[in-house]
PDB file of C-alpha atoms in Angstrom:
ATOM      1  CA  GLY D   1      -8.236  -9.750   5.401  1.00 51.00           C
ATOM      2  CA  LYS D   2      -8.614 -12.882   3.649  1.00 63.00           C
ATOM      3  CA  GLY D   3     -12.515 -12.623   4.475  1.00 66.00           C
ATOM      4  CA  SER D   4     -13.244  -9.606   2.551  1.00 67.00           C
ATOM      5  CA  PRO D   5     -14.319 -10.267  -0.886  1.00 64.00           C
ATOM      6  CA  ASN D   6     -13.688  -6.779  -2.430  1.00 63.00           C
ATOM      7  CA  ILE D   7      -9.716  -6.897  -1.072  1.00 61.00           C
ATOM      8  CA  GLU D   8      -7.840  -7.657  -4.256  1.00 67.00           C
ATOM      9  CA  MET D   9      -4.760  -5.721  -3.857  1.00 67.00           C
ATOM     10  CA  ASP D  10      -1.824  -6.234  -1.437  1.00 81.00           C
ATOM     11  CA  GLU D  11      -0.798  -4.130   1.375  1.00 83.00           C
ATOM     12  CA  GLN D  12       1.836  -2.054  -0.250  1.00 85.00           C
ATOM     13  CA  THR D  13      -1.059  -0.844  -3.044  1.00 87.00           C
ATOM     14  CA  PHE D  14      -3.387  -0.286   0.137  1.00 85.00           C
ATOM     15  CA  MET D  15      -1.014   2.211   1.711  1.00 90.00           C
ATOM     16  CA  VAL D  16      -0.050   3.842  -1.190  1.00 92.00           C
ATOM     17  CA  ASN D  17      -3.554   4.653  -2.129  1.00 91.00           C
ATOM     18  CA  ARG D  18      -4.433   5.452   1.246  1.00 93.00           C
ATOM     19  CA  GLU D  19      -1.518   8.189   1.200  1.00 95.00           C
ATOM     20  CA  ARG D  20      -2.837   9.453  -1.884  1.00 95.00           C
ATOM     21  CA  ALA D  21      -6.394   9.747  -0.384  1.00 93.00           C
ATOM     22  CA  VAL D  22      -5.133  11.544   2.576  1.00 95.00           C
ATOM     23  CA  ASP D  23      -3.010  14.176   0.426  1.00 95.00           C
ATOM     24  CA  TYR D  24      -6.020  14.904  -1.363  1.00 94.00           C
ATOM     25  CA  LEU D  25      -8.219  15.316   1.546  1.00 93.00           C
ATOM     26  CA  ASN D  26      -5.824  17.827   3.082  1.00 95.00           C
ATOM     27  CA  SER D  27      -5.320  19.688  -0.010  1.00 96.00           C
ATOM     28  CA  LEU D  28      -9.082  20.356  -0.203  1.00 93.00           C
ATOM     29  CA  ASP D  29      -8.784  21.827   3.932  1.00 84.00           C
ATOM     30  CA  LYS D  30      -6.597  24.706   2.283  1.00 77.00           C
TER      31      LYS D  30
END
C-alpha cells in the first residue's frame, strides 16, 4: 500500500519477483 515506506516497485514487478521466489523455494524441495 501507499503507507509502506519500503514499497518502491509496481505491482507487476512484485508479482514477477514473487513467482521467481516461489519457483526457487519449490526447487529446494526436490
